[in-house]
Short mmCIF file of C-alpha atoms and ligand atoms in Angstrom, two decimals:
data_model
loop_
_atom_site.label_atom_id
_atom_site.label_comp_id
_atom_site.label_asym_id
_atom_site.label_seq_id
_atom_site.Cartn_x
_atom_site.Cartn_y
_atom_site.Cartn_z
CA MET A 1 28.29 2.63 -16.69
CA THR A 2 26.49 0.62 -13.43
CA GLU A 3 24.08 -0.42 -16.10
CA LYS A 4 26.59 -1.64 -18.61
CA GLN A 5 28.58 -4.02 -16.66
CA HIS A 6 25.92 -5.94 -14.98
CA ASP A 7 23.32 -8.40 -16.66
CA LYS A 8 19.99 -6.48 -16.37
CA VAL A 9 16.25 -7.23 -15.14
CA ILE A 10 13.76 -5.36 -17.14
CA ILE A 11 10.37 -5.60 -14.43
CA LEU A 12 7.33 -4.37 -15.84
CA ASP A 13 4.54 -2.20 -13.94
CA PHE A 14 1.42 -3.29 -14.12
CA GLY A 15 0.41 -1.35 -11.49
CA SER A 16 0.85 -4.39 -8.23
CA GLN A 17 1.14 -2.54 -5.11
CA VAL A 18 4.19 -4.66 -4.38
CA THR A 19 6.11 -4.55 -7.64
CA GLN A 20 9.33 -2.73 -6.05
CA LEU A 21 9.45 -5.99 -3.89
CA ILE A 22 9.67 -7.35 -7.00
CA ALA A 23 12.96 -5.48 -8.13
CA ARG A 24 14.37 -6.09 -4.60
CA ARG A 25 13.94 -9.66 -4.21
CA VAL A 26 15.60 -9.52 -7.99
CA ARG A 27 18.82 -7.44 -6.63
CA GLU A 28 19.29 -9.25 -3.12
CA ALA A 29 18.98 -11.89 -5.45
CA GLY A 30 22.45 -9.98 -7.16
CA VAL A 31 21.04 -8.98 -10.01
CA TYR A 32 19.81 -5.79 -10.97
CA CYS A 33 17.07 -4.28 -12.30
CA GLU A 34 15.00 -1.40 -13.05
CA LEU A 35 11.38 -1.04 -12.82
CA LEU A 36 9.34 0.21 -15.74
CA PRO A 37 5.70 0.74 -16.61
CA PHE A 38 4.26 -1.78 -19.20
CA SER A 39 3.18 1.29 -21.42
CA THR A 40 6.91 1.50 -21.99
CA PRO A 41 7.85 1.60 -25.72
CA LEU A 42 9.41 -1.90 -27.37
CA ALA A 43 12.09 0.24 -28.64
CA ASP A 44 13.19 1.18 -25.29
CA ILE A 45 13.11 -1.93 -23.91
CA LYS A 46 15.08 -3.47 -26.12
CA ALA A 47 17.75 -0.24 -26.25
CA ARG A 48 18.56 -0.88 -22.08
CA ALA A 49 19.69 -4.99 -23.08
CA PRO A 50 18.13 -6.79 -20.47
CA LYS A 51 18.63 -10.45 -20.46
CA ALA A 52 15.46 -11.00 -18.91
CA ILE A 53 11.68 -9.85 -18.45
CA ILE A 54 9.64 -10.03 -15.40
CA LEU A 55 5.98 -9.09 -16.31
CA SER A 56 4.11 -7.47 -12.11
CA GLY A 57 0.79 -8.12 -10.87
CA GLY A 58 -1.71 -5.48 -10.82
CA PRO A 59 -4.94 -4.31 -10.34
CA ALA A 60 -6.82 -4.63 -13.24
CA SER A 61 -8.00 -7.58 -15.75
CA VAL A 62 -6.68 -8.58 -19.06
CA THR A 63 -10.94 -9.74 -19.25
CA GLU A 64 -11.51 -5.93 -19.98
CA GLU A 65 -10.82 -4.17 -23.91
CA ASN A 66 -8.35 -1.69 -21.97
CA SER A 67 -6.72 -3.17 -19.22
CA PRO A 68 -2.74 -2.86 -19.93
CA ARG A 69 -0.98 -5.32 -22.22
CA ILE A 70 2.04 -6.41 -22.58
CA PRO A 71 4.05 -4.09 -24.96
CA ALA A 72 4.18 -6.02 -28.95
CA GLY A 73 6.75 -7.81 -29.51
CA LEU A 74 8.19 -8.38 -26.20
CA LEU A 75 7.48 -11.64 -26.06
CA GLU A 76 9.11 -12.32 -29.11
CA MET A 77 12.48 -11.30 -28.77
CA GLY A 78 13.52 -14.21 -27.70
CA LEU A 79 13.98 -13.59 -23.52
CA PRO A 80 13.15 -15.40 -20.55
CA VAL A 81 10.30 -13.76 -19.06
CA LEU A 82 7.78 -14.54 -15.58
CA GLY A 83 4.84 -13.41 -15.31
CA ILE A 84 3.45 -13.13 -11.66
CA CYS A 85 -0.40 -12.88 -10.87
CA TYR A 86 -1.99 -10.47 -13.50
CA GLY A 87 1.55 -10.78 -15.78
CA LEU A 88 0.74 -14.30 -16.19
CA GLN A 89 -2.40 -13.69 -16.64
CA ALA A 90 -1.62 -11.13 -19.68
CA MET A 91 1.16 -13.21 -20.86
CA CYS A 92 -1.69 -16.66 -20.86
CA ALA A 93 -3.65 -13.40 -23.41
CA ALA A 94 -0.84 -12.92 -25.34
CA LEU A 95 0.01 -15.78 -26.87
CA GLY A 96 -3.80 -17.46 -27.47
CA GLY A 97 -4.47 -18.63 -23.46
CA LYS A 98 -8.15 -17.70 -21.93
CA VAL A 99 -8.79 -15.71 -19.10
CA GLU A 100 -11.81 -15.80 -16.56
CA GLY A 101 -13.31 -14.36 -14.18
CA SER A 102 -14.19 -15.39 -11.10
CA ASP A 103 -17.93 -15.40 -11.68
CA LYS A 104 -16.91 -17.45 -15.34
CA ASN A 105 -14.93 -19.80 -13.75
CA GLU A 106 -15.52 -22.85 -11.47
CA HIS A 107 -11.93 -22.40 -9.57
CA GLY A 108 -12.38 -18.52 -8.90
CA ARG A 109 -10.90 -16.37 -6.63
CA GLU A 110 -8.41 -16.72 -4.03
CA PHE A 111 -6.66 -14.70 -1.42
CA GLY A 112 -4.30 -15.47 1.53
CA ARG A 113 -2.10 -18.56 1.91
CA ALA A 114 -2.48 -21.76 0.29
CA LYS A 115 -1.10 -25.17 -0.11
CA ILE A 116 0.86 -26.04 -3.39
CA GLU A 117 1.74 -28.94 -5.04
CA LEU A 118 4.68 -28.88 -7.47
CA ASN A 119 6.34 -30.48 -10.25
CA ASP A 120 9.64 -31.08 -11.52
CA SER A 121 10.49 -27.78 -12.95
CA PRO A 122 13.43 -26.00 -12.83
CA LEU A 123 11.60 -23.10 -11.41
CA PHE A 124 11.05 -25.02 -8.26
CA SER A 125 14.37 -26.35 -7.44
CA GLY A 126 15.58 -26.45 -4.14
CA VAL A 127 12.33 -25.59 -2.66
CA ALA A 128 11.07 -26.71 -0.11
CA LYS A 129 8.56 -24.80 1.76
CA LYS A 130 4.89 -25.60 -0.51
CA GLU A 131 2.91 -22.63 0.55
CA VAL A 132 2.48 -19.56 -1.47
CA TRP A 133 0.55 -16.32 -1.46
CA MET A 134 -2.62 -15.71 -4.19
CA SER A 135 -4.11 -12.24 -4.38
CA HIS A 136 -6.27 -12.95 -7.55
CA GLY A 137 -9.49 -12.68 -8.83
CA ASP A 138 -8.73 -13.87 -12.58
CA SER A 139 -7.83 -16.95 -13.45
CA VAL A 140 -6.05 -18.75 -16.62
CA THR A 141 -8.90 -21.35 -17.94
CA ARG A 142 -6.97 -22.35 -20.59
CA LEU A 143 -3.14 -22.12 -21.48
CA PRO A 144 -1.37 -21.22 -24.91
CA GLU A 145 0.14 -23.68 -26.85
CA GLY A 146 3.38 -24.76 -25.89
CA PHE A 147 2.98 -24.43 -21.99
CA THR A 148 2.40 -26.89 -19.37
CA ALA A 149 1.69 -26.64 -15.53
CA ILE A 150 3.60 -27.22 -13.61
CA ALA A 151 2.04 -26.57 -10.26
CA HIS A 152 -0.90 -26.34 -9.11
CA THR A 153 -3.47 -25.40 -5.37
CA ASN A 154 -7.09 -26.91 -4.91
CA THR A 155 -8.35 -24.44 -6.55
CA CYS A 156 -6.23 -22.96 -9.26
CA PRO A 157 -5.16 -25.50 -11.58
CA PHE A 158 -2.34 -22.93 -13.22
CA ALA A 159 -0.50 -21.60 -10.03
CA ALA A 160 2.60 -21.86 -11.85
CA VAL A 161 2.82 -22.40 -15.89
CA ALA A 162 5.84 -22.74 -18.16
CA ASP A 163 6.85 -23.31 -21.63
CA GLU A 164 10.42 -24.45 -20.95
CA ALA A 165 11.46 -24.03 -24.58
CA ARG A 166 11.09 -20.47 -24.79
CA LYS A 167 11.99 -20.20 -21.15
CA PHE A 168 8.47 -18.78 -20.28
CA TYR A 169 7.30 -19.10 -16.88
CA GLY A 170 4.40 -17.95 -14.98
CA VAL A 171 3.25 -17.88 -11.57
CA GLN A 172 0.11 -16.95 -10.14
CA PHE A 173 0.80 -16.06 -6.66
CA HIS A 174 3.49 -13.63 -5.23
CA PRO A 175 7.06 -15.13 -4.91
CA GLU A 176 7.85 -11.71 -4.13
CA VAL A 177 6.55 -11.62 -0.70
CA VAL A 178 6.92 -13.11 2.83
CA HIS A 179 4.82 -15.13 2.71
CA THR A 180 5.10 -17.08 0.15
CA PRO A 181 8.49 -18.73 2.21
CA ASP A 182 10.42 -20.09 -1.00
CA GLY A 183 9.34 -17.28 -2.87
CA ALA A 184 12.95 -15.85 -2.83
CA ARG A 185 14.66 -19.34 -4.10
CA MET A 186 11.99 -19.30 -7.20
CA LEU A 187 13.13 -15.53 -8.18
CA LYS A 188 16.63 -16.87 -7.83
CA ASN A 189 16.56 -19.89 -9.73
CA PHE A 190 14.66 -17.88 -12.77
CA LEU A 191 17.44 -15.53 -12.81
CA LEU A 192 20.44 -17.49 -12.17
CA ASP A 193 19.79 -21.29 -13.69
CA ILE A 194 16.89 -20.26 -16.41
CA ALA A 195 17.90 -16.65 -17.89
CA GLY A 196 21.47 -17.41 -16.36
CA CYS A 197 22.34 -13.99 -15.38
CA ARG A 198 25.45 -13.10 -13.40
CA ALA A 199 24.69 -12.29 -9.70
CA ASP A 200 27.50 -9.80 -9.12
CA TRP A 201 25.05 -6.69 -8.37
CA THR A 202 26.29 -5.90 -5.10
CA MET A 203 27.65 -3.11 -2.88
CA ALA A 204 31.15 -3.39 -3.06
CA ALA A 205 30.83 -3.08 -6.56
CA PHE A 206 28.30 -0.78 -7.07
CA ARG A 207 31.05 2.06 -4.40
CA ASP A 208 33.47 1.26 -7.29
CA GLU A 209 31.43 2.07 -10.08
CA SER A 210 29.33 4.96 -8.48
CA ILE A 211 33.14 6.16 -7.69
CA ALA A 212 34.26 6.21 -11.24
CA LYS A 213 30.88 7.31 -12.26
CA ILE A 214 31.51 10.78 -10.09
CA ARG A 215 34.73 11.26 -11.03
CA ALA A 216 33.71 11.29 -15.12
CA GLN A 217 31.20 13.99 -14.29
CA VAL A 218 32.76 16.04 -11.61
CA GLY A 219 35.81 15.87 -13.67
CA LYS A 220 38.23 18.36 -11.92
CA GLY A 221 35.32 20.34 -10.29
CA ARG A 222 34.01 21.00 -6.95
CA VAL A 223 30.62 19.81 -5.46
CA ILE A 224 28.29 21.18 -2.64
CA CYS A 225 26.56 18.60 -0.34
CA GLY A 226 23.55 19.21 2.52
CA VAL A 227 23.78 16.65 4.99
CA SER A 228 21.39 15.88 7.51
CA GLY A 229 22.84 13.38 9.98
CA GLY A 230 20.38 11.59 8.22
CA VAL A 231 21.16 8.13 5.90
CA ASP A 232 20.77 9.18 2.79
CA SER A 233 22.56 12.39 2.52
CA THR A 234 25.76 10.97 4.84
CA VAL A 235 26.12 7.91 2.33
CA VAL A 236 26.17 10.45 -0.23
CA ALA A 237 28.60 12.76 1.28
CA ALA A 238 31.29 9.92 2.06
CA LEU A 239 30.94 8.01 -1.08
CA LEU A 240 31.91 11.30 -2.84
CA HIS A 241 34.46 11.92 -0.80
CA GLU A 242 35.35 9.20 -2.07
CA ALA A 243 35.52 9.78 -5.11
CA ILE A 244 36.91 13.48 -4.95
CA GLY A 245 38.21 14.11 -1.47
CA ASN A 246 38.06 17.83 -0.73
CA ARG A 247 36.54 18.90 -3.36
CA LEU A 248 33.49 17.74 -1.33
CA THR A 249 31.87 20.65 0.70
CA CYS A 250 29.45 19.73 2.69
CA ILE A 251 26.56 22.00 5.32
CA PHE A 252 25.29 21.27 7.66
CA VAL A 253 22.13 23.46 8.44
CA ASP A 254 21.26 22.79 11.96
CA THR A 255 18.03 23.80 12.85
CA GLY A 256 18.52 24.04 16.50
CA LEU A 257 15.42 21.51 16.07
CA MET A 258 17.29 18.05 16.18
CA ARG A 259 17.31 15.37 18.49
CA HIS A 260 19.48 15.40 21.88
CA ASN A 261 23.21 15.88 20.80
CA GLU A 262 22.10 15.08 17.14
CA ALA A 263 24.00 18.23 16.36
CA THR A 264 27.60 17.02 17.88
CA GLU A 265 27.34 14.12 16.66
CA VAL A 266 26.86 15.11 12.71
CA VAL A 267 29.82 17.34 13.55
CA GLY A 268 31.94 14.41 15.23
CA LEU A 269 30.97 12.25 12.20
CA PHE A 270 32.44 14.52 9.48
CA ARG A 271 34.86 16.25 10.91
CA ASP A 272 36.64 13.37 12.95
CA HIS A 273 35.88 10.26 11.71
CA PHE A 274 35.68 11.11 7.93
CA ASN A 275 37.86 14.10 7.89
CA ILE A 276 35.03 15.24 5.80
CA PRO A 277 34.95 19.50 4.96
CA LEU A 278 31.94 20.61 6.82
CA ILE A 279 30.72 23.78 7.08
CA HIS A 280 28.35 23.63 10.10
CA GLU A 281 25.81 26.63 10.48
CA ASP A 282 24.34 26.80 13.73
CA ALA A 283 21.16 28.25 13.22
CA GLY A 284 18.37 27.20 15.59
CA ALA A 285 17.98 31.24 17.05
CA LEU A 286 17.23 32.51 13.73
CA PHE A 287 15.08 29.46 13.84
CA LEU A 288 13.56 30.03 16.59
CA GLU A 289 12.57 33.78 16.28
CA ARG A 290 11.10 33.33 12.82
CA LEU A 291 8.64 30.57 14.74
CA ALA A 292 8.59 32.41 17.49
CA GLY A 293 4.58 32.57 18.15
CA VAL A 294 3.61 30.70 15.40
CA ASP A 295 0.56 27.32 16.05
CA ASP A 296 -0.21 26.04 12.74
CA PRO A 297 1.47 23.85 11.33
CA GLU A 298 1.68 24.48 7.81
CA LYS A 299 2.83 27.75 8.62
CA LYS A 300 5.46 26.53 10.72
CA ARG A 301 6.99 24.02 8.12
CA LYS A 302 6.88 26.66 5.21
CA ILE A 303 8.89 29.00 7.73
CA ILE A 304 11.48 26.23 8.47
CA GLY A 305 11.54 24.90 4.64
CA LYS A 306 12.07 29.26 3.88
CA ALA A 307 14.67 29.22 6.94
CA PHE A 308 16.41 26.51 5.62
CA ILE A 309 17.32 27.72 2.21
CA ASP A 310 18.00 31.16 3.05
CA VAL A 311 20.12 29.40 5.23
CA PHE A 312 21.58 26.90 3.14
CA THR A 313 22.38 29.33 0.17
CA ALA A 314 23.80 31.62 2.69
CA ALA A 315 26.62 29.26 3.72
CA GLN A 316 27.38 28.79 -0.04
CA GLY A 317 29.11 31.65 -0.36
CA LYS A 318 31.29 30.01 2.16
CA ALA A 319 32.30 26.41 0.03
CA GLY A 320 34.02 28.31 -2.51
CA GLU A 321 33.13 27.89 -6.17
CA ALA A 322 31.02 24.90 -6.73
CA GLU A 323 29.26 24.04 -9.99
CA PHE A 324 27.81 20.90 -8.80
CA LEU A 325 24.94 20.09 -6.15
CA ALA A 326 24.78 16.62 -4.28
CA GLN A 327 21.30 14.77 -3.81
CA GLY A 328 20.26 11.82 -2.13
CA THR A 329 17.48 10.90 -4.06
CA LEU A 330 16.75 7.56 -3.82
CA TYR A 331 15.56 4.70 -6.42
CA PRO A 332 11.31 5.17 -5.35
CA ASP A 333 11.93 8.35 -5.66
CA VAL A 334 12.98 8.44 -9.55
CA ILE A 335 10.13 5.28 -10.56
CA GLU A 336 7.67 6.30 -12.46
CA SER A 337 4.95 5.17 -10.81
CA VAL A 338 1.67 3.06 -12.63
CA SER A 339 -1.09 4.34 -10.60
CA PRO A 340 -4.47 3.08 -12.27
CA HIS A 341 -6.14 5.50 -10.79
CA GLY A 342 -4.15 8.18 -11.58
CA GLY A 343 -4.32 11.79 -10.33
CA PRO A 344 -2.70 13.93 -8.21
CA ALA A 345 -2.21 13.08 -4.38
CA VAL A 346 -3.87 15.87 -1.86
CA THR A 347 -1.25 17.35 0.56
CA ILE A 348 -0.78 16.06 3.56
CA LYS A 349 1.41 18.07 4.71
CA SER A 350 4.05 19.75 3.01
CA HIS A 351 7.34 18.42 3.33
CA HIS A 352 10.77 19.47 3.97
CA ASN A 353 13.98 18.30 3.37
CA VAL A 354 17.49 19.01 2.13
CA GLY A 355 16.09 17.59 -1.18
CA GLY A 356 13.24 19.20 -1.69
CA MET A 357 15.04 22.44 -2.07
CA PRO A 358 14.01 24.67 -5.35
CA LYS A 359 15.36 23.95 -8.63
CA ASP A 360 18.67 26.15 -8.25
CA VAL A 361 19.93 26.45 -12.38
CA LYS A 362 23.28 27.22 -10.94
CA PHE A 363 24.36 24.17 -10.07
CA LYS A 364 24.54 20.87 -11.55
CA ILE A 365 23.17 17.67 -9.74
CA VAL A 366 24.74 14.91 -8.73
CA GLU A 367 22.72 11.58 -7.22
CA PRO A 368 24.57 8.80 -6.84
CA LEU A 369 21.79 7.02 -4.75
CA ARG A 370 19.24 7.48 -7.86
CA MET A 371 18.99 3.45 -8.47
CA LEU A 372 19.19 2.36 -4.64
CA PHE A 373 16.60 1.66 -2.72
CA LYS A 374 16.72 2.37 0.75
CA ASP A 375 18.32 -1.12 2.11
CA GLU A 376 20.59 -0.71 -0.65
CA VAL A 377 21.84 2.66 0.81
CA ARG A 378 22.21 1.17 4.20
CA ALA A 379 24.29 -1.47 3.01
CA LEU A 380 26.42 0.87 1.12
CA GLY A 381 26.50 2.82 4.11
CA ARG A 382 28.22 0.27 5.75
CA GLU A 383 30.89 -0.76 3.19
CA LEU A 384 31.56 2.55 3.31
CA GLY A 385 32.59 2.77 6.59
CA ILE A 386 29.50 4.96 8.44
CA PRO A 387 28.89 3.51 12.07
CA GLU A 388 25.97 1.53 12.64
CA LYS A 389 24.24 4.24 14.43
CA PHE A 390 23.97 6.57 12.02
CA ILE A 391 22.89 4.15 10.00
CA GLY A 392 20.11 2.07 11.86
CA ARG A 393 18.85 5.11 13.32
CA HIS A 394 14.70 5.89 12.76
CA PRO A 395 13.48 8.45 10.02
CA PHE A 396 13.57 12.18 11.07
CA PRO A 397 11.76 14.70 9.62
CA GLY A 398 13.57 17.88 8.18
CA PRO A 399 11.37 20.16 10.15
CA GLY A 400 12.64 18.10 13.18
CA LEU A 401 11.11 18.81 16.94
CA ALA A 402 8.76 21.84 15.98
CA ILE A 403 6.38 19.37 14.44
CA ARG A 404 7.21 17.66 17.58
CA ILE A 405 5.26 20.48 19.59
CA PRO A 406 1.14 21.53 18.37
CA GLY A 407 1.29 24.69 19.55
CA ALA A 408 3.99 27.81 18.80
CA VAL A 409 7.62 26.63 19.14
CA THR A 410 9.93 27.38 22.40
CA ALA A 411 14.03 26.96 23.19
CA ASP A 412 12.13 25.68 26.48
CA LYS A 413 9.79 23.82 24.90
CA VAL A 414 12.85 22.28 22.68
CA SER A 415 14.73 21.37 25.50
CA ILE A 416 12.57 19.30 27.41
CA LEU A 417 11.10 17.66 24.44
CA GLN A 418 14.61 16.79 23.52
CA LYS A 419 15.34 14.78 27.32
CA ALA A 420 12.15 13.00 27.31
CA ASP A 421 12.55 12.18 24.29
CA ALA A 422 16.08 11.13 24.94
CA ILE A 423 15.17 8.54 27.52
CA PHE A 424 12.77 6.78 25.47
CA ILE A 425 14.94 5.99 22.54
CA GLU A 426 17.77 5.06 25.67
CA GLU A 427 14.82 2.65 26.83
CA LEU A 428 14.28 1.10 23.72
CA HIS A 429 17.96 0.84 22.89
CA LYS A 430 18.27 -0.94 26.26
CA ASN A 431 15.21 -3.45 25.94
CA ASP A 432 15.74 -4.39 22.32
CA LEU A 433 12.62 -2.50 21.22
CA TYR A 434 14.71 -0.21 18.96
CA ASN A 435 15.22 -2.48 15.74
CA ALA A 436 11.45 -3.79 16.50
CA THR A 437 9.61 -0.43 16.28
CA TRP A 438 10.40 1.96 12.60
CA GLN A 439 10.24 4.77 14.32
CA ALA A 440 9.45 6.38 17.83
CA PHE A 441 9.68 9.51 19.19
CA ALA A 442 7.99 12.14 22.11
CA VAL A 443 5.51 14.81 21.31
CA LEU A 444 5.29 17.54 23.55
CA LEU A 445 1.61 18.54 23.92
CA PRO A 446 0.14 22.37 24.94
CA VAL A 447 -1.93 20.65 27.48
CA LYS A 448 -1.06 21.33 30.83
CA THR A 449 -2.84 18.72 33.38
CA VAL A 450 -2.60 18.76 37.33
CA GLY A 451 -0.03 15.95 39.15
CA VAL A 452 1.09 15.56 42.73
CA MET A 453 5.27 14.69 43.77
CA GLY A 454 6.00 14.24 46.89
CA ASP A 455 3.56 16.80 48.48
CA GLY A 456 2.81 19.52 46.18
CA ARG A 457 1.06 19.51 43.46
CA THR A 458 1.85 20.19 39.94
CA TYR A 459 1.07 21.42 36.76
CA ASP A 460 3.51 20.99 33.78
CA HIS A 461 2.86 19.35 29.94
CA VAL A 462 1.79 16.23 29.15
CA LEU A 463 3.91 14.31 27.10
CA ALA A 464 2.66 11.68 24.30
CA LEU A 465 4.81 8.71 23.60
CA ARG A 466 4.54 7.03 19.28
CA ALA A 467 5.90 4.15 18.34
CA VAL A 468 5.05 2.84 15.04
CA THR A 469 5.85 -0.50 12.67
CA SER A 470 6.03 0.09 8.73
CA VAL A 471 7.50 -0.40 6.14
CA ASP A 472 8.10 2.45 3.74
CA GLY A 473 6.19 5.42 6.06
CA MET A 474 3.19 5.85 3.85
CA THR A 475 0.74 2.94 6.04
CA ALA A 476 1.68 2.42 9.46
CA ASP A 477 0.85 0.35 12.73
CA PHE A 478 1.27 1.72 16.80
CA ALA A 479 3.92 -0.65 18.22
CA ALA A 480 2.37 -3.10 20.92
CA LEU A 481 5.61 -2.04 22.86
CA PRO A 482 4.92 -3.37 26.94
CA HIS A 483 2.98 -2.46 29.30
CA ASP A 484 5.75 -2.71 31.84
CA PHE A 485 8.39 -1.25 29.00
CA LEU A 486 6.10 1.90 28.70
CA GLY A 487 5.49 2.23 32.38
CA ARG A 488 8.94 2.66 33.15
CA VAL A 489 9.84 4.64 30.49
CA ALA A 490 6.89 7.13 31.86
CA VAL A 491 8.14 7.05 35.35
CA ARG A 492 11.77 7.94 34.20
CA ILE A 493 10.42 10.96 31.30
CA VAL A 494 8.15 12.13 34.90
CA ASN A 495 10.57 11.93 36.97
CA GLU A 496 14.26 13.02 35.29
CA VAL A 497 12.42 15.85 32.89
CA ARG A 498 11.13 19.08 34.58
CA GLY A 499 8.57 20.22 33.02
CA ILE A 500 6.21 17.11 32.19
CA ASN A 501 3.99 15.63 34.82
CA ARG A 502 2.04 12.89 32.52
CA VAL A 503 3.00 10.71 29.46
CA VAL A 504 0.61 8.99 27.47
CA TYR A 505 0.69 6.62 24.77
CA ASP A 506 -0.30 6.99 20.51
CA ILE A 507 -2.27 4.14 19.59
CA THR A 508 -3.65 5.77 16.60
CA SER A 509 -2.57 4.07 13.24
CA LYS A 510 -2.32 5.20 9.52
CA PRO A 511 -4.05 5.83 8.21
CA PRO A 512 -6.23 7.61 9.70
CA GLY A 513 -3.87 9.34 11.37
CA THR A 514 -0.12 10.53 10.12
CA ILE A 515 3.47 9.47 11.96
CA GLU A 516 4.23 12.50 13.25
CA TRP A 517 1.28 14.92 15.51
CA GLU A 518 1.74 17.81 12.60
P1 XMP B 1 3.45 11.17 7.89
O1 XMP B 1 3.79 12.38 9.96
O2 XMP B 1 2.91 12.37 7.28
O3 XMP B 1 5.14 11.15 8.05
O4 XMP B 1 2.90 10.31 8.37
C1 XMP B 1 5.51 9.85 7.00
C2 XMP B 1 7.41 10.32 7.46
O5 XMP B 1 7.56 11.21 6.66
C3 XMP B 1 7.80 11.93 7.82
N1 XMP B 1 8.43 13.35 7.83
C4 XMP B 1 8.74 13.95 6.83
N2 XMP B 1 10.37 13.51 6.35
N3 XMP B 1 10.52 15.85 5.35
C5 XMP B 1 10.51 14.85 5.53
O6 XMP B 1 11.96 14.38 5.60
C6 XMP B 1 9.21 16.38 6.33
O7 XMP B 1 8.80 17.29 6.55
C7 XMP B 1 8.45 14.91 6.61
N4 XMP B 1 7.48 14.96 7.25
C8 XMP B 1 7.31 13.96 8.00
C9 XMP B 1 7.37 11.28 8.75
O8 XMP B 1 8.67 11.29 9.95
C10 XMP B 1 7.66 9.26 8.56
O9 XMP B 1 9.07 8.91 8.34
#
C-alpha cells in the first residue's frame, strides 16, 4: 500500500485558505503527506503513524474561547511539529505561552512582505533570502518553557521560534507561499533534516505502487472508464491499462460539442498511441437534437448531463460484463474541508463531468488518483508517456461548447465557434502565451452587428474572446494579453471565419463574473 511504504506527514488544517499549498510543498519536497481537519481524533492521527506533524494557519483567534485547538495529546506523541501562523499560536497557547490580539500588544498586525533576521537554526540551513510573507492579527507575546526565538522582524520578536530539544518549531510567517522565496527550503529542512523523513514520494514510485494496488483491487475483473480527453481521465485510463491491459474498456462520449478536431485526437491517442480498447460514441446529433431551441443555461446543462448519462449507460452494454468503474477523483475533492463559516455554498452552475455521474450501485469504484493534486496528476501523465498536448491543455467544461454559445445551440454555431476558437488557441501557442493563461477560449454571442467588408455590408455574429489567469479556477483575473496580439487574432478570425464580423475581449474577473459565460 502506498501510504504504508512512505514516511508520512500529517498536516492538520485550521482553515487557512492556503493549507493545500502546504501539502503541495511537502510533496514537492518528496515527502508524502495527508491533510486532516484539526478536529481529527488523536486515535485516527496515531493510526496513520506519521513521522511529523504540521499545523496550518487559520482565520480564528486562539484568544477566543471556542477557537480550534490542537487535539489533546498530540504534542505528547514525541513527534517533530511545525506550527505555521495560527498553528504556531495554537501550539504556544497549548504549551503555556501567551498569545494576544493586536489591540492588546505593542507589536500588532502584520500583512504582506517583511524583512526577517534569522538565527542559527537547522530550520534555516541554506536559506539565503531574508524575506517572508506575514499575514496575522494576533501575536505570541510570551514563549512556552523550552522555546527560544530563532528569527525576528522589526515588528515581530517571535517571527520563528523553536524548542529544538523536542523538535517543536513555529513560524509566524507563511513558508508555503511564493512570497516567502526560501519557504520551500525551510519546509524541506523541517521535513528531511529535523524530522528525518525520506524523500521518496515521486510519481515514478506512485506509478508502480498504484499499479500493484489496482491489480489487488480488481483481481481478474473488468473495468470501464469514461474518458473525455481531459488530463484526469486520460491519466486514469493509461494507468489502468498498464495495470490490467485489455480488461479495461474506455468509453468516450463524443458530444459533438468539443473543440476543433479534439474528438479525433482523443480517439487517435487511445487507439493508436496507447492501443487501449475504446468505444467511441459519436452522439453529436443526439445532443443537438435534445438542445434544439433551448436557451436557458441551466436547462442546457441539465439536458447535456442527462444525455451524457444515457449515452454512457447504453455504451456500457458494448463493453462486456464489468464490475468496476474507474473515476478521476482528485485529492482536493476528497479533503474534508474546514470551513470557518460552515453552511452549504449556493449553486452557481450545476456542474457536469464524467466523475459527476450518479452513483451506480452496480459498479465498484476504482479511483487511483484520489490522493493526488492536479500538478501531480500531470507529472504522472508525463511518467506514463501521455503527450504534452493532452497534459498541458487548458481545462474544458463537460458541457463543452454549448455553454460558450449563449442562446440556442445549432450545428452551424458550433462549427463557427470551433473555427474561431482554434485560431485563438493557435495564436496563443505561436506567441508563447498559451501557458501564460490558465484558460482561454472563444464565446459566440447571439448578437449580430453591422460591419463592412470590401464594399459590402455584413450583418454577422459578435465573438468574445476570454482568457484568464487563475490558480484553481475558483477565482480568476482576465489575462492582460497584449493589444497588438488581440488585434491580430481579431483580424484572422473575421477574415477566416464566415459568420463573424466583430471580436471583443472580455475583461471581467471572477468574481464578479464566472470564467464561462453560462
Ligand atoms: P466557472 O464558469 O464556474 O468555471 O467560473 C470554473 C471552471 O470550471 C469549468 N467548468 C466546468 N467543468 N463541468 C466541468 O467539468 C462543468 O459543468 C463546468 N462548468 C464550468 C470552467 O471551464 C472553468 O475552468
